[in-house]
Coordinates of C-alpha atoms and ligand atoms in Angstrom, one line a residue:
Chain R
M1 CA -12.6 28.4 58.9
L2 CA -12.2 26.8 55.5
I3 CA -10.8 29.0 52.8
K4 CA -11.5 28.9 49.1
Q5 CA -8.3 28.7 47.1
L6 CA -8.3 29.1 43.3
S7 CA -6.0 26.9 41.2
I8 CA -5.3 28.0 37.7
F9 CA -3.6 25.9 35.0
L10 CA -1.0 27.9 33.1
E11 CA 1.3 26.9 30.3
N12 CA 4.9 27.9 30.9
K13 CA 4.8 30.8 28.5
K14 CA 5.9 34.4 29.0
G15 CA 3.4 36.8 30.4
R16 CA 0.7 34.3 31.5
F17 CA 1.0 35.2 35.2
T18 CA 1.0 38.8 34.4
E19 CA -2.2 38.4 32.4
V20 CA -3.9 36.7 35.3
A21 CA -2.8 39.4 37.7
K22 CA -4.0 42.1 35.3
L23 CA -7.4 40.5 34.8
L24 CA -7.9 40.3 38.5
G25 CA -6.7 43.8 39.1
E26 CA -9.1 45.2 36.5
A27 CA -11.9 43.3 38.2
G28 CA -11.0 44.9 41.5
V29 CA -10.0 41.5 43.0
N30 CA -7.1 41.6 45.4
M31 CA -4.6 38.8 45.8
S32 CA -3.8 37.9 49.4
A33 CA -1.4 35.0 48.7
F34 CA -0.2 32.8 45.9
T35 CA 2.2 30.1 45.0
V36 CA 3.2 28.3 41.8
S37 CA 3.9 24.6 41.4
E38 CA 5.4 23.9 38.1
N39 CA 7.2 21.3 35.9
S40 CA 8.8 21.7 32.5
D41 CA 5.8 22.6 30.4
F42 CA 3.0 23.8 32.7
G43 CA 2.4 25.2 36.2
I44 CA -0.5 25.4 38.7
L45 CA -1.0 28.8 40.1
R46 CA -2.7 28.7 43.5
L47 CA -4.3 31.9 44.7
I48 CA -6.1 33.3 47.7
V49 CA -8.1 36.3 46.7
S50 CA -10.4 38.9 48.2
D51 CA -13.4 37.8 46.1
P52 CA -13.1 34.2 44.9
D53 CA -16.4 34.0 43.1
K54 CA -15.8 37.1 41.1
A55 CA -12.2 35.9 40.3
I56 CA -13.5 32.6 39.1
A57 CA -16.1 34.3 36.8
V58 CA -13.5 36.6 35.3
L59 CA -11.0 33.9 34.7
R60 CA -13.4 31.4 33.2
E61 CA -14.8 34.1 31.0
H62 CA -11.2 34.4 29.6
L63 CA -11.1 30.6 29.1
Y64 CA -8.7 29.8 32.0
A65 CA -9.0 26.4 33.6
V66 CA -9.8 27.2 37.2
S67 CA -10.5 24.7 39.9
I68 CA -11.4 25.4 43.5
A69 CA -9.8 23.7 46.5
E70 CA -10.5 24.3 50.2
V71 CA -7.5 25.0 52.4
I72 CA -7.0 26.2 56.0
C73 CA -4.8 29.1 57.1
L74 CA -2.8 28.8 60.2
H75 CA -2.0 32.1 62.0
C76 CA 1.0 31.9 64.3
P77 CA 3.8 34.0 65.7
N78 CA 6.7 34.6 63.3
R79 CA 9.4 33.0 65.4
P80 CA 11.6 29.9 65.3
G81 CA 9.8 26.6 66.1
A82 CA 6.2 27.9 65.8
L83 CA 5.6 26.1 62.6
A84 CA 7.4 23.0 63.7
K85 CA 5.0 22.6 66.6
A86 CA 2.0 22.8 64.3
M87 CA 3.5 20.3 61.9
E88 CA 4.1 17.9 64.7
I89 CA 0.5 18.0 65.7
I90 CA -0.7 17.4 62.2
T91 CA 1.7 14.5 61.6
E92 CA 0.8 12.8 64.9
A93 CA -2.9 13.0 63.9
G94 CA -2.0 10.9 60.8
I95 CA -2.9 13.8 58.4
F96 CA -1.0 14.1 55.1
V97 CA -0.2 17.5 53.8
E98 CA -0.6 17.7 50.0
Y99 CA 1.1 21.2 49.9
M100 CA 1.6 24.3 51.9
Y101 CA 2.9 27.8 51.5
A102 CA 3.4 30.7 53.9
F103 CA 3.6 34.4 54.0
S104 CA 4.7 36.5 57.0
E105 CA 3.9 40.1 58.0
G106 CA 6.1 41.5 60.8
D107 CA 5.7 39.4 63.9
V108 CA 3.0 37.1 62.5
A109 CA 3.0 34.4 59.9
N110 CA 0.2 32.9 57.9
V111 CA 0.6 29.3 56.6
I112 CA -1.8 28.0 54.0
I113 CA -2.2 24.2 54.3
R114 CA -3.9 21.8 52.0
P115 CA -4.3 18.5 54.1
D116 CA -5.9 15.3 52.8
N117 CA -8.4 15.6 55.7
L118 CA -9.5 19.2 56.1
A119 CA -12.0 18.8 58.9
R120 CA -9.7 16.6 61.0
C121 CA -6.8 19.0 60.5
A122 CA -8.8 22.0 61.6
E123 CA -10.0 20.1 64.6
V124 CA -6.6 19.0 65.9
L125 CA -5.0 22.4 65.4
T126 CA -7.9 24.2 67.2
A127 CA -7.8 21.6 70.0
N128 CA -4.2 22.5 70.5
K129 CA -5.0 26.2 70.8
L130 CA -3.5 27.1 67.5
E131 CA -5.3 29.9 65.7
L132 CA -6.9 29.4 62.3
L133 CA -7.8 32.4 60.2
A134 CA -11.4 32.7 58.9
A135 CA -11.9 33.4 55.3
S136 CA -13.2 36.9 56.1
D137 CA -10.0 37.8 57.9
L138 CA -7.7 36.5 55.2
Y139 CA -9.5 38.1 52.3
K140 CA -9.0 41.5 54.2
L141 CA -5.2 41.1 54.3
Chain A
M1 CA -34.9 4.3 2.7
I2 CA -33.4 3.8 -0.7
W3 CA -33.3 6.5 -3.4
N4 CA -32.4 4.4 -6.5
E5 CA -33.2 0.7 -5.7
T6 CA -32.3 -0.5 -9.2
M7 CA -28.8 0.7 -9.0
E8 CA -28.1 0.5 -5.2
C9 CA -29.4 -3.1 -4.9
M10 CA -28.4 -4.5 -8.3
D11 CA -27.3 -8.1 -8.5
R12 CA -23.5 -8.0 -8.5
E13 CA -23.2 -9.9 -11.9
E14 CA -25.6 -7.5 -13.5
M15 CA -23.5 -4.6 -12.0
R16 CA -20.4 -6.0 -13.6
K17 CA -22.1 -6.1 -17.0
L18 CA -23.2 -2.5 -16.6
Q19 CA -19.8 -1.4 -15.5
S20 CA -18.2 -3.2 -18.5
I21 CA -20.5 -1.4 -20.9
R22 CA -19.8 1.9 -19.2
L23 CA -16.1 1.4 -19.0
K24 CA -15.9 0.7 -22.8
R25 CA -17.9 3.9 -23.4
V26 CA -15.7 6.1 -21.2
V27 CA -12.5 4.7 -22.6
E28 CA -13.7 5.4 -26.2
H29 CA -14.7 8.9 -25.1
V30 CA -11.3 9.8 -23.6
Y31 CA -9.4 8.2 -26.4
H32 CA -11.1 10.2 -29.0
N33 CA -11.6 13.5 -27.0
S34 CA -8.8 13.8 -24.6
P35 CA -5.2 14.3 -26.0
F36 CA -3.9 13.5 -22.5
Y37 CA -5.5 10.1 -22.2
R38 CA -4.9 9.2 -25.9
K39 CA -1.2 9.9 -25.5
K40 CA -1.0 7.8 -22.3
M41 CA -2.8 4.9 -24.0
Q42 CA -0.7 5.1 -27.1
E43 CA 2.5 5.0 -25.0
M44 CA 1.3 1.7 -23.6
G45 CA 0.2 0.4 -27.0
L46 CA -3.4 0.4 -26.0
V47 CA -6.5 1.1 -28.2
P48 CA -10.1 1.3 -27.0
E49 CA -10.8 -2.2 -28.4
D50 CA -8.4 -3.7 -25.9
I51 CA -11.0 -2.9 -23.2
Q52 CA -13.8 -5.4 -23.5
S53 CA -15.0 -5.8 -19.9
I54 CA -14.5 -4.3 -16.5
D55 CA -11.7 -6.9 -15.9
D56 CA -9.6 -5.2 -18.5
I57 CA -9.4 -2.0 -16.4
V58 CA -6.1 -3.2 -15.0
K59 CA -4.6 -2.6 -18.5
L60 CA -5.3 1.1 -18.3
P61 CA -2.7 3.7 -17.0
F62 CA -3.1 5.4 -13.6
T63 CA -3.8 9.1 -13.2
V64 CA -2.4 11.1 -10.3
K65 CA -3.0 14.6 -8.8
Q66 CA 0.2 15.9 -10.5
D67 CA -1.4 15.2 -13.9
L68 CA -4.2 17.7 -13.0
R69 CA -1.6 20.3 -12.0
D70 CA 0.5 19.7 -15.1
N71 CA -2.5 20.3 -17.2
Y72 CA -3.8 23.3 -15.4
P73 CA -6.4 24.7 -15.9
F74 CA -8.4 22.9 -18.6
G75 CA -6.0 20.3 -20.1
L76 CA -8.0 17.3 -18.9
M77 CA -11.4 18.4 -20.2
A78 CA -12.8 15.9 -22.6
V79 CA -15.5 18.1 -24.0
P80 CA -15.4 21.6 -25.6
M81 CA -15.5 24.3 -22.9
S82 CA -18.9 25.3 -24.3
E83 CA -20.3 22.1 -22.8
I84 CA -18.9 22.8 -19.3
V85 CA -21.5 24.5 -17.1
R86 CA -19.5 24.6 -13.8
L87 CA -16.0 24.7 -12.5
H88 CA -14.7 23.7 -9.1
A89 CA -11.2 23.8 -7.8
S90 CA -9.4 22.5 -4.7
S91 CA -6.6 24.5 -3.2
G92 CA -3.5 22.5 -2.9
T93 CA -1.2 23.5 -0.1
T94 CA 1.6 23.9 -2.6
G95 CA 1.6 25.0 -6.3
K96 CA -1.4 25.4 -8.5
P97 CA -4.9 24.4 -7.6
I98 CA -6.6 21.5 -9.3
V99 CA -9.5 22.4 -11.5
V100 CA -12.5 20.2 -12.5
G101 CA -15.3 20.9 -15.0
Y102 CA -18.8 19.4 -15.1
T103 CA -21.3 19.2 -18.0
R104 CA -25.0 19.6 -17.2
R105 CA -25.3 15.8 -17.2
D106 CA -22.3 15.5 -14.8
L107 CA -24.0 17.8 -12.4
G108 CA -27.2 15.7 -12.6
I109 CA -25.4 12.5 -11.8
W110 CA -23.6 14.2 -8.9
A111 CA -26.9 15.4 -7.4
E112 CA -28.3 11.9 -7.9
C113 CA -25.4 10.4 -5.9
V114 CA -25.7 12.9 -3.1
S115 CA -29.5 12.1 -3.1
R116 CA -28.7 8.5 -2.4
V117 CA -26.6 9.4 0.6
L118 CA -29.2 11.7 2.1
T119 CA -31.9 9.2 1.6
A120 CA -29.8 6.4 3.2
G121 CA -29.5 8.8 6.2
G122 CA -33.3 9.1 6.4
I123 CA -33.7 12.5 4.9
T124 CA -36.8 13.1 2.7
R125 CA -38.4 15.9 0.8
N126 CA -40.1 17.0 4.1
D127 CA -36.8 17.8 5.7
S128 CA -34.4 20.8 5.8
V129 CA -30.7 20.3 5.7
Q130 CA -28.2 22.9 6.9
V131 CA -25.3 22.9 4.5
S132 CA -22.3 24.2 6.5
Y133 CA -19.7 23.1 4.1
G134 CA -17.9 26.1 2.4
Y135 CA -19.7 27.4 -0.7
G136 CA -17.6 28.4 -3.6
L137 CA -14.8 26.6 -5.5
F138 CA -14.8 23.9 -2.9
T139 CA -17.2 21.1 -3.9
G140 CA -18.7 20.6 -0.4
G141 CA -21.2 23.4 -0.3
L142 CA -22.7 23.3 -3.8
G143 CA -22.5 19.5 -3.9
L144 CA -24.7 19.0 -0.9
H145 CA -26.9 21.9 -2.0
D146 CA -27.8 20.3 -5.3
G147 CA -28.4 17.0 -3.6
V148 CA -30.8 18.3 -1.1
Q149 CA -32.7 20.2 -3.8
N150 CA -32.8 17.1 -6.0
I151 CA -34.7 15.1 -3.4
G152 CA -37.0 18.1 -2.9
G153 CA -35.8 18.9 0.6
T154 CA -35.2 22.4 1.9
V155 CA -31.6 23.7 1.7
I156 CA -30.3 26.1 4.4
P157 CA -27.2 27.3 2.5
M158 CA -25.2 28.5 5.5
S159 CA -21.7 27.9 4.2
S160 CA -19.0 27.7 6.9
G161 CA -18.1 30.2 9.5
N162 CA -20.2 32.6 11.7
T163 CA -20.8 29.8 14.2
Q164 CA -23.2 31.7 16.5
K165 CA -25.5 32.4 13.6
Q166 CA -25.2 28.7 12.5
I167 CA -26.5 27.6 15.8
Q168 CA -29.3 30.2 16.0
L169 CA -30.6 29.4 12.5
M170 CA -30.2 25.6 13.0
H171 CA -32.4 26.1 16.1
D172 CA -34.9 28.6 14.6
F173 CA -35.3 26.8 11.2
G174 CA -35.6 23.4 12.7
A175 CA -32.9 21.8 10.5
K176 CA -33.2 18.0 10.5
A177 CA -29.7 17.4 9.2
L178 CA -26.3 19.1 9.2
A179 CA -23.7 18.7 6.5
C180 CA -20.1 19.8 7.2
T181 CA -16.7 18.6 8.0
P182 CA -16.5 16.4 11.1
S183 CA -14.1 18.8 12.8
Y184 CA -16.4 21.7 12.3
A185 CA -19.3 19.6 13.5
L186 CA -17.4 19.0 16.8
Y187 CA -16.8 22.8 17.1
L188 CA -20.5 23.4 16.5
A189 CA -21.4 20.8 19.1
E190 CA -19.2 22.5 21.6
T191 CA -20.6 25.9 20.8
I192 CA -24.2 24.5 21.2
H193 CA -23.2 23.1 24.5
N194 CA -21.8 26.5 25.6
S195 CA -24.8 28.4 24.3
G196 CA -27.0 27.0 27.0
I197 CA -29.8 26.3 24.5
P198 CA -31.1 22.8 25.5
L199 CA -30.5 20.2 22.9
E200 CA -34.2 19.2 23.0
E201 CA -35.0 22.5 21.3
F202 CA -33.2 21.4 18.2
Q203 CA -34.7 19.2 15.5
L204 CA -31.4 17.8 14.4
R205 CA -31.3 14.0 13.9
A206 CA -28.7 13.3 11.2
G207 CA -25.3 14.6 10.3
F208 CA -23.5 14.1 6.9
F209 CA -19.8 14.5 7.6
G210 CA -16.9 14.2 5.2
A211 CA -14.1 16.0 3.3
E212 CA -11.6 14.8 5.9
P213 CA -11.0 11.4 7.4
W214 CA -12.6 10.7 10.8
T215 CA -12.9 7.9 13.2
E216 CA -15.4 5.7 15.0
N217 CA -14.6 7.6 18.2
M218 CA -15.3 10.9 16.6
R219 CA -18.6 9.5 15.4
K220 CA -19.5 8.4 19.0
E221 CA -18.7 11.8 20.3
L222 CA -20.7 13.7 17.6
Q223 CA -23.7 11.4 18.1
E224 CA -23.6 11.8 21.9
K225 CA -23.1 15.5 21.9
M226 CA -25.7 16.4 19.3
H227 CA -28.2 13.5 19.7
I228 CA -27.9 12.6 16.0
K229 CA -26.8 9.8 13.8
A230 CA -23.6 10.7 12.2
Y231 CA -23.0 9.4 8.7
D232 CA -19.9 9.4 6.5
I233 CA -20.3 11.1 3.2
Y234 CA -17.3 10.4 1.0
G235 CA -16.0 12.1 -2.1
L236 CA -13.2 14.0 -3.7
T237 CA -13.1 16.9 -6.1
E238 CA -11.2 14.9 -8.8
I239 CA -13.9 12.3 -9.0
S240 CA -17.0 14.6 -8.5
G241 CA -17.1 15.9 -4.9
P242 CA -19.1 14.7 -1.9
G243 CA -21.4 11.8 -2.7
V244 CA -19.1 9.3 -4.4
G245 CA -20.4 7.2 -1.5
G246 CA -22.1 7.4 1.8
E247 CA -23.2 5.3 4.8
C248 CA -26.6 3.7 5.3
E249 CA -28.4 3.3 8.6
C250 CA -26.2 0.3 9.4
Q251 CA -23.2 2.6 9.7
N252 CA -21.0 -0.3 8.8
G253 CA -19.0 0.8 5.8
T254 CA -19.5 3.6 3.2
H255 CA -21.5 2.4 0.1
L256 CA -19.9 3.5 -3.1
W257 CA -22.1 4.3 -6.1
E258 CA -20.2 2.0 -8.4
D259 CA -22.5 2.4 -11.3
H260 CA -20.8 5.8 -11.7
F261 CA -17.4 5.3 -9.9
F262 CA -15.6 2.1 -10.2
P263 CA -13.3 1.4 -7.2
E264 CA -10.2 -0.7 -7.0
I265 CA -7.7 -1.2 -4.2
V266 CA -4.0 -1.4 -5.2
D267 CA -0.8 -1.8 -3.3
P268 CA 0.6 1.8 -3.2
K269 CA 4.1 0.6 -3.9
T270 CA 3.7 -2.0 -6.6
L271 CA 0.4 -0.6 -8.0
Q272 CA -0.9 -4.2 -8.3
P273 CA -4.4 -5.0 -7.2
V274 CA -4.5 -6.4 -3.7
A275 CA -6.5 -9.5 -2.7
P276 CA -10.3 -8.8 -2.2
G277 CA -10.8 -7.3 1.3
E278 CA -7.2 -6.3 1.8
T279 CA -6.1 -2.7 2.6
G280 CA -4.4 -0.6 0.1
E281 CA -4.8 2.6 -1.9
L282 CA -8.2 3.4 -3.3
V283 CA -8.4 4.0 -7.1
F284 CA -11.4 5.3 -9.0
T285 CA -12.5 5.3 -12.6
T286 CA -15.4 7.5 -13.4
L287 CA -17.7 5.4 -15.6
T288 CA -20.2 8.1 -16.7
K289 CA -18.4 11.4 -16.5
E290 CA -18.3 13.5 -19.6
G291 CA -16.6 16.8 -18.7
M292 CA -13.5 15.5 -17.0
P293 CA -13.4 11.7 -16.8
M294 CA -10.8 10.2 -14.5
I295 CA -9.2 6.9 -15.5
R296 CA -7.8 4.9 -12.5
Y297 CA -7.3 8.0 -10.4
R298 CA -5.1 7.3 -7.3
T299 CA -6.9 8.9 -4.4
R300 CA -4.1 8.3 -1.8
D301 CA -6.8 7.2 0.6
L302 CA -5.9 3.9 2.3
T303 CA -8.9 1.6 2.9
H304 CA -10.4 -1.8 2.0
L305 CA -13.6 -2.8 0.2
I306 CA -16.4 -5.1 1.5
Y307 CA -18.3 -6.9 -1.3
E308 CA -20.9 -8.8 0.8
K309 CA -24.5 -7.6 0.7
C310 CA -25.2 -5.1 3.4
A311 CA -27.9 -5.6 6.1
C312 CA -29.7 -2.6 4.6
G313 CA -30.4 -4.6 1.4
R314 CA -28.0 -2.7 -0.8
T315 CA -25.5 -4.7 -2.8
A316 CA -23.4 -1.6 -3.6
V317 CA -19.8 -2.3 -2.4
R318 CA -18.8 -0.8 0.9
M319 CA -15.6 1.0 1.8
G320 CA -14.1 0.6 5.3
R321 CA -12.9 3.5 7.3
I322 CA -10.1 5.4 5.7
M323 CA -6.9 4.5 7.6
G324 CA -5.1 7.6 6.5
R325 CA -3.6 8.9 3.3
S326 CA -0.6 7.3 1.7
D327 CA 0.8 10.9 1.5
D328 CA -0.3 12.0 5.0
M329 CA 1.6 9.3 6.6
L330 CA 4.4 10.7 8.8
I331 CA 7.6 8.7 9.2
I332 CA 8.9 9.6 12.7
R333 CA 12.1 7.9 13.8
G334 CA 11.4 5.3 11.1
V335 CA 7.9 4.5 12.4
N336 CA 4.8 5.0 10.2
V337 CA 2.4 7.3 12.1
F338 CA -1.1 8.2 10.9
P339 CA -2.7 11.3 12.5
S340 CA -5.9 9.2 12.7
Q341 CA -4.3 6.8 15.1
V342 CA -3.4 9.7 17.5
E343 CA -6.9 11.0 17.1
S344 CA -8.6 7.7 18.0
V345 CA -6.6 7.4 21.2
I346 CA -7.4 11.0 22.2
L347 CA -11.1 10.4 21.6
E348 CA -11.1 7.3 23.7
L349 CA -10.0 9.2 26.8
P350 CA -12.8 11.3 28.3
E351 CA -10.3 13.6 30.1
F352 CA -9.2 15.2 26.8
E353 CA -10.9 17.4 24.2
A354 CA -11.1 16.1 20.6
H355 CA -8.7 18.8 19.4
Y356 CA -5.0 18.1 19.1
L357 CA -1.9 19.2 17.2
I358 CA 1.0 17.0 16.3
I359 CA 4.3 18.8 16.0
V360 CA 7.3 17.0 14.4
D361 CA 10.7 18.5 14.3
R362 CA 14.3 17.3 14.1
V363 CA 16.8 18.2 16.9
N364 CA 20.3 16.8 16.9
N365 CA 19.4 14.4 14.0
T366 CA 16.6 12.9 16.0
D367 CA 12.9 13.3 15.2
T368 CA 10.8 14.9 18.0
F369 CA 7.2 13.9 18.3
Q370 CA 5.1 16.4 20.3
I371 CA 1.4 16.2 20.7
Q372 CA -0.5 19.1 22.1
V373 CA -3.8 18.3 23.9
E374 CA -6.3 20.1 25.9
V375 CA -7.8 18.7 29.1
R376 CA -11.5 19.0 29.5
P377 CA -12.4 21.7 32.1
E378 CA -13.9 19.2 34.6
Y379 CA -10.6 17.2 34.6
Y380 CA -8.2 20.0 35.5
T381 CA -7.1 19.5 39.0
D382 CA -5.2 21.4 41.6
E383 CA -2.8 18.6 42.2
M384 CA 0.4 18.4 40.2
N385 CA 0.8 14.6 40.4
K386 CA -2.7 14.1 39.0
M387 CA -2.0 16.3 36.1
L388 CA 1.2 14.5 35.5
A389 CA -0.6 11.2 35.7
L390 CA -3.0 12.4 32.9
K391 CA 0.0 13.1 30.8
K392 CA 1.5 9.7 31.4
K393 CA -1.8 8.0 30.7
I394 CA -2.2 9.5 27.2
A395 CA 1.5 9.1 26.4
S396 CA 1.4 5.4 27.2
R397 CA -1.8 4.8 25.2
I398 CA -0.3 6.4 22.2
Q399 CA 3.0 4.5 22.7
S400 CA 1.1 1.2 22.7
V401 CA -0.9 2.1 19.5
I402 CA 1.9 3.6 17.5
G403 CA 5.0 2.2 19.0
L404 CA 6.6 5.5 19.6
Q405 CA 6.8 7.6 22.8
P406 CA 5.2 11.0 22.3
D407 CA 6.1 14.2 24.2
I408 CA 2.7 15.2 25.5
R409 CA 2.1 18.9 26.1
I410 CA -1.1 19.8 28.0
V411 CA -2.1 23.3 26.8
E412 CA -4.6 25.8 28.1
P413 CA -8.3 25.4 27.3
R414 CA -9.2 26.4 23.7
S415 CA -5.6 27.3 22.8
I416 CA -5.5 24.8 19.9
E417 CA -7.0 26.5 16.9
R418 CA -10.6 25.4 16.0
S419 CA -11.0 25.0 12.3
M420 CA -13.9 26.1 10.1
G421 CA -12.9 23.6 7.3
K422 CA -10.3 20.9 7.2
A423 CA -8.6 20.7 10.6
K424 CA -4.9 21.2 10.6
H425 CA -3.6 18.4 12.8
V426 CA 0.1 18.2 11.9
I427 CA 3.0 20.7 11.8
D428 CA 6.1 19.1 10.4
N429 CA 9.0 21.4 10.9
R430 CA 11.7 19.0 9.7
K431 CA 13.8 20.4 7.0
L432 CA 14.9 17.4 5.1
V433 CA 17.9 18.1 2.8
Ligands
ZN1 ZN1 -26.0 -0.7 3.9

């Protein structure tokens, strides 16, 4: 249920993201989802990919600073209020969300969540009958 | 171990007598054989007889780097060119290089002085030394080369560059010591680490590092990364090259071989001698050089001298760490900044690599002070606030040391250029009209 997410440190320079995308493409690694958190001089690119280990190897070989974080992926219907319900459950359980990002596909939405307590978060969501994607499902997207 | 006990452990009164005799001799030599020095002395109304002891040295005129440029290439030689057996030159960043010439005897004394440094670092005739200073016009390569041969050791004349091969041969030949610039040593240490060859497979136990100023923290890092003792070897082309002085096993000051090079410390503004032990600009007079003697040469290095006998048994005066160069000093928003201060802060923080670049510019009439640093791979994190906290940590440390708030830029791993020779730590883009 836990999903490996890559975080890549990038300077705010032209073409850096393109280079990462190109390297992964050449290695046959597919990007399922990504988000960028940035400030004035650098950014952190967070990525979910089809083959995390291969991606890490390729990026490190090209001297990128890559770290790995575990996240969960909530799979819910793409309609008003669905995400709010999940967030309420998380908040009530006293879990703090460090960051999250989402992508939707037609009538379903996937929300990547990085909580401070992964196990507990997964537990409360499942207990409330919310669906979490397994890594194998997500990498196939 | 001591190479030349008579000279290195001489009673200080005896040393002054020897220095007095040698100073008189070198002053006579330049007065009669160097039109440059004769003219300078005549302008001050000085004749050789005015110099009777080492205390009279303060009467003599100073020599500066510009004098070497103005007299390019051979104007400062004090012997016929037929007596000169080797030339070296140092590339200035601007203008003509400076050229120095050595007689056969000068080369012998130079090798003697390097031998003292190697011996103080525990190297004997049974050991091999990898010389990774550049060979050629630069004094580093050949200077160390002659010194190693003089003690009967084995030279591995690698010169600089070709880092993979450096490491392979260091490993295969079982080099006991490495001689190069401290920044190149850091680069080699990093490459060894990345090569995956276990450190235990190397025989390395000493490093002789010089040709650029370095810090205690850099020493710590080199010693830990390579499992060696890292010794300072000091020198400058104008005076002879590496080996003007070196550290002993106490690593508590660099012994200067003052039977050949007489050191003084003067206030860089007034040029008056400072009180013993105070910091100022280091000035050397070569007491035995024939080819191109230097009288009161201003090194621009800022340091202090320690006259107490060292725990190693040597009486030879010790030089403290070089605080910077009087001409490397940056003035940013009116504050004096030495790159060495920035360096010592960076080396104290385990989160950062030892490589850095200071970029100074002027925007809207205000100086900007940017420092580029690299975070060590294991300290990169996924969380933005932790990365920002790292930035803040180093900025506030530098602010407290220098008194000036830097603009810290964390850059991608290995994006700061690794140097083969002298590291370039400062880019000053200010166009001062
Ligand atoms: Zn000593």
